[in-house]
XYZ file of C-alpha atoms in Angstrom:
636
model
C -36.617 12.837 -6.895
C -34.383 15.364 -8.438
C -31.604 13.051 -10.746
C -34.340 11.945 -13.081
C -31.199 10.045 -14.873
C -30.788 8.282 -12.266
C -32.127 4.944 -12.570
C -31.400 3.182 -8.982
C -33.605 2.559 -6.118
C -30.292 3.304 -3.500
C -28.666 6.806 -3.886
C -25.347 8.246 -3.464
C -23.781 11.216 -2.789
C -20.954 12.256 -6.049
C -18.977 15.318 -5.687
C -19.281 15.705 -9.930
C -21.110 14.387 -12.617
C -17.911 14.578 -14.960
C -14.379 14.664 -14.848
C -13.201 17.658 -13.959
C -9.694 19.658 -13.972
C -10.757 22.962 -12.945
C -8.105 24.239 -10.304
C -11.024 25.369 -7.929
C -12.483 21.717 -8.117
C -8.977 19.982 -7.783
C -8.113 21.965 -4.492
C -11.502 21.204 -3.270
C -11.069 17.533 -3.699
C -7.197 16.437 -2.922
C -6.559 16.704 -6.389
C -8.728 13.953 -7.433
C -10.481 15.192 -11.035
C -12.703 11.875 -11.114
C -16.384 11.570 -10.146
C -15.877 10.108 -6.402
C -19.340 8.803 -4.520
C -20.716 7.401 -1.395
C -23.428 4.781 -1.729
C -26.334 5.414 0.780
C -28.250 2.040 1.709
C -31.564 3.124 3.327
C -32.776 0.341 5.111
C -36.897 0.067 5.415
C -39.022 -1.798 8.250
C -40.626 -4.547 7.734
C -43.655 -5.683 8.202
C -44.371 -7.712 11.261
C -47.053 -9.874 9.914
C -45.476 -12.300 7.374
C -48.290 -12.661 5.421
C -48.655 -8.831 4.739
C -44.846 -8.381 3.852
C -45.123 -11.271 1.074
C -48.037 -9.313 -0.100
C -45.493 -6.016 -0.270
C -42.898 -8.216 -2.170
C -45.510 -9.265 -4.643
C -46.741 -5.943 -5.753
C -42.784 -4.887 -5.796
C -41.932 -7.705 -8.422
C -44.696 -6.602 -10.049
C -43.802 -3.019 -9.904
C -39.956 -4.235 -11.254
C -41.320 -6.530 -13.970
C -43.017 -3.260 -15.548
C -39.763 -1.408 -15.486
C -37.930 -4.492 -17.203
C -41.035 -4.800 -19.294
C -40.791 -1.260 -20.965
C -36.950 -1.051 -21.101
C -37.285 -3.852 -23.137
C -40.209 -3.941 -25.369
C -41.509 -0.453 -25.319
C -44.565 1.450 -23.277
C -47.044 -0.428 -26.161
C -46.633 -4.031 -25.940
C -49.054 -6.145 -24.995
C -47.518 -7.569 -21.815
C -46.368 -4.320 -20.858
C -50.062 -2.719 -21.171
C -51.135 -5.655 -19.185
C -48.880 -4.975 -16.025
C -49.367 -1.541 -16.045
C -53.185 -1.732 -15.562
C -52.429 -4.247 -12.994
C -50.458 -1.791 -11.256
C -52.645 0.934 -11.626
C -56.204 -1.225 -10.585
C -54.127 -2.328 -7.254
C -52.816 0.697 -6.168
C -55.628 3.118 -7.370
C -53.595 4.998 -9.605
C -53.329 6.441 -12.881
C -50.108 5.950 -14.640
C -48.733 8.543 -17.517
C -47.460 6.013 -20.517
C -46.471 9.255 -22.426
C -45.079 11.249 -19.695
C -42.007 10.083 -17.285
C -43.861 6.977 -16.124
C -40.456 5.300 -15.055
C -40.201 7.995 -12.819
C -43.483 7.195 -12.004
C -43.189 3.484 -11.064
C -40.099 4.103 -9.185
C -41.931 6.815 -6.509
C -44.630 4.228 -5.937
C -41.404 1.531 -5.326
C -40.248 3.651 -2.505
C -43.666 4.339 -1.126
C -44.217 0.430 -1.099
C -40.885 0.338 0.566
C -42.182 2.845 3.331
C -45.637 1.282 4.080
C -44.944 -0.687 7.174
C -42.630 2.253 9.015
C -43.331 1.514 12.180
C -41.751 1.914 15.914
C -42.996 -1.856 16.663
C -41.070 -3.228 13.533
C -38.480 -5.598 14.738
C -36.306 -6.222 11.417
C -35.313 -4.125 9.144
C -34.169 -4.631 5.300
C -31.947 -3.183 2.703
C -35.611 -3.376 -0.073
C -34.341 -4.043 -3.040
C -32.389 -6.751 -1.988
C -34.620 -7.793 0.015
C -37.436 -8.169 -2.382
C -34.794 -10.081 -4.666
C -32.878 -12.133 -3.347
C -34.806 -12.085 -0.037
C -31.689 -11.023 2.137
C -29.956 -8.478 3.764
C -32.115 -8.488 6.629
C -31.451 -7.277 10.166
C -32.802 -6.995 13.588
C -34.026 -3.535 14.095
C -32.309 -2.819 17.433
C -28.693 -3.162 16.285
C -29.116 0.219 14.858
C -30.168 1.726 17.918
C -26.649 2.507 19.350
C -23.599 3.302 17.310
C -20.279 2.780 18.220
C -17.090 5.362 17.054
C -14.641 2.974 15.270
C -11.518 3.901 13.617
C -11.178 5.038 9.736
C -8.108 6.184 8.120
C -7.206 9.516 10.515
C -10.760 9.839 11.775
C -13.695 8.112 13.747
C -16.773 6.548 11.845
C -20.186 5.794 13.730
C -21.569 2.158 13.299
C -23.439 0.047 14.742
C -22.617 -1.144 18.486
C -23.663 -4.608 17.300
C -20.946 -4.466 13.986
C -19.918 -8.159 14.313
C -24.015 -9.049 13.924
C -24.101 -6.894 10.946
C -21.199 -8.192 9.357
C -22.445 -11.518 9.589
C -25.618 -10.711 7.520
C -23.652 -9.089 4.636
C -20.729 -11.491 4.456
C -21.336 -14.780 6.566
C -18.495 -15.387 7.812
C -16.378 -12.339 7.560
C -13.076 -13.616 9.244
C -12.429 -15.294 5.525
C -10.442 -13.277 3.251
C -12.104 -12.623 -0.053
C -10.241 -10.799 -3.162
C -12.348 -11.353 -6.107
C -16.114 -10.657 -7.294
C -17.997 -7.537 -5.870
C -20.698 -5.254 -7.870
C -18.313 -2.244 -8.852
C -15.220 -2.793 -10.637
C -11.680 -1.834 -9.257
C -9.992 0.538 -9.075
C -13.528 2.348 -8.924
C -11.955 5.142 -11.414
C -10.401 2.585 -14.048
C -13.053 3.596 -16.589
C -12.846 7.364 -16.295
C -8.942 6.946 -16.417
C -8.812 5.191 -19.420
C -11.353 8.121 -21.134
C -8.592 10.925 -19.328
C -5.652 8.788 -20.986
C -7.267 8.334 -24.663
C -7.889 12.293 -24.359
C -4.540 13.087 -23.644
C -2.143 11.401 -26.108
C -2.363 7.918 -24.037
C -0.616 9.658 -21.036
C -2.409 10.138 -17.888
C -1.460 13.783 -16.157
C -2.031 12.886 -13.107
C 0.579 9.701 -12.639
C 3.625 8.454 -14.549
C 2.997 7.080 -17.475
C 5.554 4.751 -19.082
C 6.633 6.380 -22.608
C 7.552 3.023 -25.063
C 10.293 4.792 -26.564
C 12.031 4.882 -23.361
C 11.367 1.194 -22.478
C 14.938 0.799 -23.517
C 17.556 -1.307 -21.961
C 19.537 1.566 -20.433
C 23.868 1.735 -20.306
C 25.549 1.192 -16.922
C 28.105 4.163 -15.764
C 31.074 2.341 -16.024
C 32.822 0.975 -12.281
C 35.583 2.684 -11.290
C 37.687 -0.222 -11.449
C 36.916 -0.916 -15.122
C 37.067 2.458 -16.130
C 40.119 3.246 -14.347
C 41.911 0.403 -15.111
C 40.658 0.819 -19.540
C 42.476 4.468 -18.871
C 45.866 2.667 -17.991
C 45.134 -0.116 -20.991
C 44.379 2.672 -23.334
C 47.511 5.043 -22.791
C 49.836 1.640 -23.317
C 48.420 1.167 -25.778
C 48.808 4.392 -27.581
C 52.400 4.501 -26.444
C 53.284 1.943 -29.231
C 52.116 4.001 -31.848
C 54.012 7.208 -31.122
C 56.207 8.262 -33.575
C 58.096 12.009 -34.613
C 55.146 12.718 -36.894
C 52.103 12.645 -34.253
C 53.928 12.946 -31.004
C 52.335 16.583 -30.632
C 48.956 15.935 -30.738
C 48.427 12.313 -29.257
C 50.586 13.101 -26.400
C 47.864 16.019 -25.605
C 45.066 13.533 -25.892
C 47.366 11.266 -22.773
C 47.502 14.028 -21.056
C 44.332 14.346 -21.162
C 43.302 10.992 -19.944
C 45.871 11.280 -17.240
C 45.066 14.174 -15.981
C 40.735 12.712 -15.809
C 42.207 8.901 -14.063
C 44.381 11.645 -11.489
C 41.111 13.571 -10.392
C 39.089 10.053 -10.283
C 42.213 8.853 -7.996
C 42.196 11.680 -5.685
C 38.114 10.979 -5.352
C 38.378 7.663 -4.882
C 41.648 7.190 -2.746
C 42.362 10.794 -1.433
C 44.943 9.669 1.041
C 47.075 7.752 -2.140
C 48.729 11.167 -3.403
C 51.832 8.799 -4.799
C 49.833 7.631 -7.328
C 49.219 11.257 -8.519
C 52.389 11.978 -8.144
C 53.121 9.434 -10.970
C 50.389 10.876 -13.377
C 51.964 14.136 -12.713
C 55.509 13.166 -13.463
C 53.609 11.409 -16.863
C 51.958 14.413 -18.048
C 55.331 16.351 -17.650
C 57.423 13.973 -19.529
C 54.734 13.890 -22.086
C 55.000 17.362 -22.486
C 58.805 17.420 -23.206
C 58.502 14.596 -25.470
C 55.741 16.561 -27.586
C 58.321 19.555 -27.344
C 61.599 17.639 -28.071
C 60.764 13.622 -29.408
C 63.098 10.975 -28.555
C 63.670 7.310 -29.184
C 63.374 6.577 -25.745
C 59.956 7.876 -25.476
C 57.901 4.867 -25.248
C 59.920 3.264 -22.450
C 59.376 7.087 -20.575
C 55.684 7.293 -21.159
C 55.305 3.882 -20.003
C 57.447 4.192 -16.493
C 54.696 5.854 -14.315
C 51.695 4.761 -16.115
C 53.126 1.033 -15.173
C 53.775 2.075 -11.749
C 50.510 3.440 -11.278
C 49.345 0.048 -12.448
C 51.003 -1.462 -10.125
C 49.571 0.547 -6.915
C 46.316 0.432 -8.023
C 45.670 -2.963 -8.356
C 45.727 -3.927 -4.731
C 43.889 -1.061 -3.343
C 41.546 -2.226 -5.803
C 41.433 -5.968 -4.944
C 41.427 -4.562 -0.988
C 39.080 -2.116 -0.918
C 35.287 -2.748 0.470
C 32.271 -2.183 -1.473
C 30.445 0.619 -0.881
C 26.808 -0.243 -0.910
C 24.380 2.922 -0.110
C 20.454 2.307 1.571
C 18.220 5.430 1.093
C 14.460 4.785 2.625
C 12.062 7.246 2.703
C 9.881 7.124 5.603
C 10.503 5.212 8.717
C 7.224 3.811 8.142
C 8.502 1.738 4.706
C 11.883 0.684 6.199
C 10.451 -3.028 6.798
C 10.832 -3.342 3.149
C 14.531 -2.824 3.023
C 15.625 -3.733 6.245
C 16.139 -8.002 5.712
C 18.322 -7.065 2.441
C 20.197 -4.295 5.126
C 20.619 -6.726 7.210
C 22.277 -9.425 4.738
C 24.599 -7.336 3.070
C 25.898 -5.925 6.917
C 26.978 -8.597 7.546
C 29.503 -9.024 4.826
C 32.631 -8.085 5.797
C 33.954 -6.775 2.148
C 31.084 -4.241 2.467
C 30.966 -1.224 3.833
C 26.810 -0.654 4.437
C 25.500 3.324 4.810
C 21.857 4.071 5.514
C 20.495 7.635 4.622
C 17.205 8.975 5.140
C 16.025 10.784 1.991
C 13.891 13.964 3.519
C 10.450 14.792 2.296
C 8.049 17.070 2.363
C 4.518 17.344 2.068
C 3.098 18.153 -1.586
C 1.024 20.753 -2.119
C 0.053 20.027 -6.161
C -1.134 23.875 -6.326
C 2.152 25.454 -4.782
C 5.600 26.554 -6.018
C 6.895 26.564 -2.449
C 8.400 23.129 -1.069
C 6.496 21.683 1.967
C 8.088 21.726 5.976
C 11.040 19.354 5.127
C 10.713 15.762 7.228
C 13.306 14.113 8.379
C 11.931 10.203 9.460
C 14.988 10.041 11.543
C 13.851 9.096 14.993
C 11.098 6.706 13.371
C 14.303 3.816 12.913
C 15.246 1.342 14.668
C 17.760 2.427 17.407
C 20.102 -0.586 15.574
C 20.302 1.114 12.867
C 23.208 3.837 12.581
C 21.634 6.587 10.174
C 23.756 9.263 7.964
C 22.271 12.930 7.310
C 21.678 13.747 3.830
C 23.856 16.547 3.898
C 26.747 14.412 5.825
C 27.689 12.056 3.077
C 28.486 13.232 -0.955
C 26.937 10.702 -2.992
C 28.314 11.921 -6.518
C 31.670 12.307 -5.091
C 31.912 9.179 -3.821
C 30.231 7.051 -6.502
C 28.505 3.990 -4.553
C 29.104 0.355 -5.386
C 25.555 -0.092 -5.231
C 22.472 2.344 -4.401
C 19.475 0.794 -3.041
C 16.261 3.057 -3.448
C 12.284 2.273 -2.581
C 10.223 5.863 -3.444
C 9.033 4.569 -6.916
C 7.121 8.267 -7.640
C 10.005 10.759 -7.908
C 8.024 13.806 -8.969
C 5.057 12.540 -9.784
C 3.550 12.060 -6.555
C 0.813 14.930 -5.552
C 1.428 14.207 -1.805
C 4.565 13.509 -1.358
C 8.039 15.329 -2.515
C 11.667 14.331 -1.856
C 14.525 16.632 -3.525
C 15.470 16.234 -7.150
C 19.081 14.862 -6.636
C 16.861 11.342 -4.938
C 14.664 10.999 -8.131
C 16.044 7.613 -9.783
C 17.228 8.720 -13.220
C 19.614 11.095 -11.575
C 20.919 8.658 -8.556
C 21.641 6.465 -11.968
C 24.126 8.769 -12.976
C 25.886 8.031 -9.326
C 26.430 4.403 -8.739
C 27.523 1.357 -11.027
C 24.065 -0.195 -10.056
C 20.651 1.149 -8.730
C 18.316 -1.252 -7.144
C 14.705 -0.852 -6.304
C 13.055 -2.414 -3.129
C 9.562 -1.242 -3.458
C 8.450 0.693 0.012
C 5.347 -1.247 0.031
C 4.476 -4.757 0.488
C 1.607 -6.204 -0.733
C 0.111 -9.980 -0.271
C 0.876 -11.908 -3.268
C -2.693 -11.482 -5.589
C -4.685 -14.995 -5.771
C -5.107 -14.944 -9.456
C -6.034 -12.154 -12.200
C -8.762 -12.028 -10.904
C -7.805 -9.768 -7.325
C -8.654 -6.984 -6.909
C -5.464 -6.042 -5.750
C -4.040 -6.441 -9.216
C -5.503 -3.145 -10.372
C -3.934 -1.448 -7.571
C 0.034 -3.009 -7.514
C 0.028 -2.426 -11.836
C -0.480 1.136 -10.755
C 2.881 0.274 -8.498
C 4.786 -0.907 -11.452
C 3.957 2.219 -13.682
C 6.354 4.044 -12.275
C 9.650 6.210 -12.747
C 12.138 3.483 -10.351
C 11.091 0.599 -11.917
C 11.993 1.893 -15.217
C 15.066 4.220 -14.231
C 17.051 1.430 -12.390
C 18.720 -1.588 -13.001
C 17.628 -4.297 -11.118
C 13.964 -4.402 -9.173
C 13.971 -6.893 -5.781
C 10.616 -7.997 -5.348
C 9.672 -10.346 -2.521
C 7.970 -13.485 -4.548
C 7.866 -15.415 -7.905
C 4.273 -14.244 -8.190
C 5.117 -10.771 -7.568
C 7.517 -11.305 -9.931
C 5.210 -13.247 -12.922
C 3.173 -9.992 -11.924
C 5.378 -7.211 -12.572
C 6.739 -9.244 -15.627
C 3.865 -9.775 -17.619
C 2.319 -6.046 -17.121
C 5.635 -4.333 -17.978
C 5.764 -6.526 -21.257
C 2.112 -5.291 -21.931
C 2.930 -1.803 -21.229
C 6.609 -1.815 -23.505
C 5.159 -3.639 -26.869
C 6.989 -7.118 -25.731
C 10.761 -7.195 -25.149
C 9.874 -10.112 -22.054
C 13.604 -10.937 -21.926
C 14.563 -7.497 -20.976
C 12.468 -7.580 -17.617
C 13.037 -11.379 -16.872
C 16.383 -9.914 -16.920
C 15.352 -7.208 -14.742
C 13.131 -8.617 -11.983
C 14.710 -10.732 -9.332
C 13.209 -12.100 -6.273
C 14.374 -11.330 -2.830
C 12.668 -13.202 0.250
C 11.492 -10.773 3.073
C 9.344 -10.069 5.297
C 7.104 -7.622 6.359
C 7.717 -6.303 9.954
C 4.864 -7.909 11.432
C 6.085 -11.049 10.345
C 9.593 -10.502 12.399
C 8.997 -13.200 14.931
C 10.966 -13.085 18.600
C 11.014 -16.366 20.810
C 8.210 -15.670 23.265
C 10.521 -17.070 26.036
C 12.496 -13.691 25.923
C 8.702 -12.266 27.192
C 7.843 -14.756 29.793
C 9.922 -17.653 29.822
C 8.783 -21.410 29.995
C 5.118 -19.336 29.577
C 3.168 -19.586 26.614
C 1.587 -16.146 25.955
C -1.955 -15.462 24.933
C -3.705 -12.655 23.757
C -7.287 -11.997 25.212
C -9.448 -9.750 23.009
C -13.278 -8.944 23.499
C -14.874 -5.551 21.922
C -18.349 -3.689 22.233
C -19.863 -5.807 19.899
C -19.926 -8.950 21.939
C -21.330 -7.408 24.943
C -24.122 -5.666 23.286
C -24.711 -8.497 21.670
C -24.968 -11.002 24.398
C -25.830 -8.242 27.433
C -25.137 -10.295 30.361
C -24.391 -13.987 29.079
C -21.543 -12.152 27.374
C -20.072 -10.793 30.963
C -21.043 -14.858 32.075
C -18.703 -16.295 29.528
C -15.577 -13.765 30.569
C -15.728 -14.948 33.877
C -15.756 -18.894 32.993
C -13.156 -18.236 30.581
C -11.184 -16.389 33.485
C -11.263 -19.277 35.611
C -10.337 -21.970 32.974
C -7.631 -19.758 31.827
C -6.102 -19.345 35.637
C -6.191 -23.230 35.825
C -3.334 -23.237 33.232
C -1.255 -20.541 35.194
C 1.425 -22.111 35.571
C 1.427 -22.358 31.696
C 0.219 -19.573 30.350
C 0.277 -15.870 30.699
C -2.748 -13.794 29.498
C -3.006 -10.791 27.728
C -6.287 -8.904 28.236
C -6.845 -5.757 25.416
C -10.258 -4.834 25.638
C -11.333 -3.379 22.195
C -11.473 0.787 22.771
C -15.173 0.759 21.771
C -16.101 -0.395 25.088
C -15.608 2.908 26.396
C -18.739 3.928 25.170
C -20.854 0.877 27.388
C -21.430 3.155 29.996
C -23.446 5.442 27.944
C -25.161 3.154 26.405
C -26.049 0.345 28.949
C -24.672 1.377 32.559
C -25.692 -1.682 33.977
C -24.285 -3.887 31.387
C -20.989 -1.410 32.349
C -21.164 -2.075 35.463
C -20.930 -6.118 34.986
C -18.377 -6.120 32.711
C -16.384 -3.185 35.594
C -16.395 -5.757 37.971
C -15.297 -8.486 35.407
C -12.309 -6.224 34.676
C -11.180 -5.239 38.179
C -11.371 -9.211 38.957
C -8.537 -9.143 35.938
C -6.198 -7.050 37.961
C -5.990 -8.994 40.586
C -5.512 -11.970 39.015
C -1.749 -13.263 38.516
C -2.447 -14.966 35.027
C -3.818 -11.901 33.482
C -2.182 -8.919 32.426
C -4.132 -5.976 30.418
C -3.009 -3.436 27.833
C -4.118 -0.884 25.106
C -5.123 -2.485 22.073
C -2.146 -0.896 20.327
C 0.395 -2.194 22.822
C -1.373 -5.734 21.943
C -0.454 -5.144 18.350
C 3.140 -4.202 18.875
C 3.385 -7.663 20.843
C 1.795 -9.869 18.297
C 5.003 -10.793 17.319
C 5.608 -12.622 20.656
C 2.512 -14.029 21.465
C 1.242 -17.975 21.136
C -2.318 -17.819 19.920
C -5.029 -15.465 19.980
C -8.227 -15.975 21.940
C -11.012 -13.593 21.265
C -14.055 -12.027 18.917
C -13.319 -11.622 15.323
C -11.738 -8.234 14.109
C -7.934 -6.766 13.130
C -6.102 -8.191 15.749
C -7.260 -11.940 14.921
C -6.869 -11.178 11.100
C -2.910 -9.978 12.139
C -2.781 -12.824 14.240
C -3.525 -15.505 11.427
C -1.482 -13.457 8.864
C 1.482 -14.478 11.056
C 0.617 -18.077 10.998
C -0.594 -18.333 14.853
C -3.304 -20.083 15.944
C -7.023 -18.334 16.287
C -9.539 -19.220 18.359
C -12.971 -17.348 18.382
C -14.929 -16.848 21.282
C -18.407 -18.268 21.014
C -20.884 -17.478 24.201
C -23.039 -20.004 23.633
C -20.714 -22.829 24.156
């Protein structure tokens, strides 16, 4: 009524009609400067006499066909002329055809879809799809209660009946679907690519991968390499000493002795012999500068040899030192089954610090409350502070990282020393485990494709030298999108990208003898939904499937998790509540049956046998880690 742009016969709710960078706006919205939207599906009765509702859906084509009619061909053609005094004789109208008749048409749409409102209506239906593809259709009463289910950090009202309504929209929901849909993904693609062309091809609001820097960076040299080239090099210039530049090559050994002494006393504090030699070197090759003799090479070459000599073995003995620096407890999954292969090596020497982070704040100067995701770790896994262990000074083997954002992030900020292109500067290789996960995409199609090359465009995959991914497809993936993005150089990221097999922690199986032994173990689930939906054949069908179950007890333990929604029975159908009370305290007392919070359920998954219940998050876990699903069905 009021967006007379607005061409649609749904609405939505947007928060702007352009993109907009305004501070005020930004802090309103998270920092999001796109045009964000709900849609709003209004869903109309229909009519209960069938022969009246195809008489609606009539006039509605009709209504529609006009619409296409003068989009097309204009408010003058013949056909168009036609319809519209159609229109106008059936409804007892008179159209405008030069004023906003679109408008027009589309106000007598949504009074056709508004005729039959009625409280004896027993379906209702989403019109316009409806009228099309004659669909969408639902029984009136499942809206009648709503049920709170959870929604990122909040609680969203639906209906008590969701499974019902889910089965309208999407058949059969349980099946995993990654393609198609009406809007495209991500939802803000276009308006980022219109923010990027305005900008110089950079987007300000996420990394954006500069060519010119695409380059195949240099490797600080190892300490073994560079300490031992330091030893090569002085030798070497040792033969070509003579009276005439003894003064001023013998400063530039000195030199280079005095930088492979302070690398020594890093490196091997407690070997002060060694140093001793370099010390005894840089005085002799201050004499000889002062007062050359013939003997000079054999002097210069004395400790420098000796040196050699020491080195070598501490360097052949000494363990690698291979650094692990998660983020938040929550991503350690990612990196734990590479943690847990390189532990084990006993030329290693494996140290896992905790980088601390803060909350962003993309308006403020000020840091955020520092977080340290210490007690979130295993209790296996020994942790090091931040400020307990000198990473510069000691110069890891090998640095393993997963925050990919460094500072571009807008909600999350670790310190500046973690950000990858410095930790570069600190190791003699940096390796990125990305902190999140994803299923491997189905084809180019996926949606999820959008959303992990958003992954890839990012400061750690460019800054470090090798990135662990956990697939070949991942890997095909991150290959071809980093070629796009760099102008070609393939070789350079085939190079790059390496596949690591792991697993995501749901996946981390545990025998389920160590739960109940000589027991299989299986997990009971039954929500809101299936009681509403069934009443009191639903409460008939938990009680035979008690008794079969405690048949098999000798076999089987069962874990009962009621869904959390069916809290909210007893408001909406005591007696109904009342059944399904009794149902439950018969569950107690059984010795088969054991019940639990839904989120102690999940935490078990990992131990359980199969999973017997109605469809919803913990079946979809459940077949994720490859255990069998059955699906309760009443009527059987």
């Amino acid at each position: 009524h009021t967006e007379r742009e607005s061409t649609s016969m749904l609405s939505r709710i947007v928060n702007a009609h352009e993109i907009n960078t305004n501070e005020d706006h930004l802090r309103l919205y998270h920092g999001c400067p796109y045009t964000v939207g709900i849609d709003i599906f209004p869903l109309d009765d229909l009519c209960p006499d069938p022969d009246l509702e195809a008489e609606r859906v009539d006039q509605l084509l009709m209504l529609s066909r006009a619409i296409d009619l003068i989009l097309l061909n204009g408010i003058d053609a013949p056909d168009t002329r036609k319809v519209l005094s159609t229109i106008e004789a059936t409804h007892h109208t008179i159209l405008h055809r030069r004023g906003p008749i679109l408008q027009e048409l589309r106000l007598l749409v949504e009074k056709l879809y508004t005729r039959y409102s009625s409280d004896d209506a027993e379906h209702v239906a989403l019109m316009p799809y409806w009228v099309k593809y004659h669909d969408h259709k639902y029984e009136k009463r499942w809206f009648t209660d709503r049920a709170f289910l959870p929604f990122e950090n909040t609680f969203m009202p639906v209906p008590c009946v969701y499974n019902d309504v889910l089965r309208v929209e999407y058949g059969d929901f349980m099946q995993v679907h990654k393609g198609g849909g009406v809007h495209s993904y991500p939802v803000y693609g276009d308006q980022e690519a219109i923010l990027r062309e305005n900008n110089g091809n950079k987007n300000p609001y996420r990394y954006t991968m500069d060519k010119a820097s695409l380059l195949a960076r240099k490797n600080p040299p190892k300490f073994r390499d560079y300490s031992l080239s330091i030893i090569d090099t002085l030798i070497e210039a040792h033969k070509t000493l003579s009276s005439g530049n003894a003064v001023s090559l013998l400063t530039e050994c000195q030199s280079l002795a005095i930088t492979l002494g302070n690398a020594l006393e890093k490196e091997y504090p407690k070997e002060t012999e060694l140093v001793h030699f370099l010390e005894n070197y840089c005085e002799t090759a201050y004499n000889l500068s002062v007062n050359w003799a013939d003997h000079a090479v054999d002097a210069l070459n004395a400790p420098i040899l000796a040196v050699k000599e020491g080195l070598v073995p501490l360097l052949n003995e000494k363990k690698k030192l291979i650094l692990f620096l998660p983020c938040k407890a929550a991503w350690w999954p990612a990196m734990e089954p590479v943690w847990e292969k390189i532990r084990k090596d006993p030329g290693s020497e494996v140290i896992v610090m905790p980088v601390p982070y803060a909350q962003n704040d993309l308006f403020s100067s000020e840091p955020g409350r520092r977080v340290d995701d210490h007690e979130g770790f295993p209790s296996y896994v020994p942790l090091t502070g931040a400020e307990d262990f000198d990473i510069a000074a000691h110069h890891p083997d090998t640095i393993y990282i997963q925050y990919p954002f460094d500072e571009w992030s807008t909600s999350l900020q670790i310190p500046e020393f973690f950000y990858s292109e410095n930790l570069h500067a600190c190791t003699d290789r940096l390796i990125y485990i990305p902190c999140f996960v994803p299923e491997d995409p189905i084809d180019e199609n996926d949606k999820a494709v959008a959303a992990i090359r958003v992954l890839i465009e990012q400061p750690a995959v460019l800054h470090t030298d090798q990135v662990l991914l956990p697939s070949e497809k991942m890997r095909a993936l991150y290959q071809d999108t980093l070629t796009e993005l760099s102008g070609g150089n393939a070789a350079y990221w085939d190079e790059k990208l390496a596949v690591e097999e792991r697993y995501d922690s749901r996946m981390k199986s545990c025998p389920v003898e160590s739960l109940y032994p000589g027991k299989k173990t299986l997990l009971f689930h039954v929500d809101l939904s299936l009681l509403l939906s069934h009443r009191s054949e639903a409460v008939r069908k938990l009680k035979s499937v008690k008794e079969t179950f405690e048949e098999f007890g000798s076999q089987i333990v069962c874990l009962y998790a009621p869904g959390r929604d069916l809290d909210g029975l007893k408001s909406i159908d005591p007696g109904l509540w009342e059944e399904y009370r009794r149902f439950e305290e018969g569950l107690k007392e059984s010795k088969v049956f054991q019940l639990m919070e839904e989120q102690e359920a999940l935490e078990k998954l990992p131990r359980i046998s199969a999973y017997y219940g109605t469809p919803g998050v913990l079946a979809h876990r459940s077949r994720e880690m490859g255990l069998p699903v059955m699906l309760l069905n009443v009527e059987v």
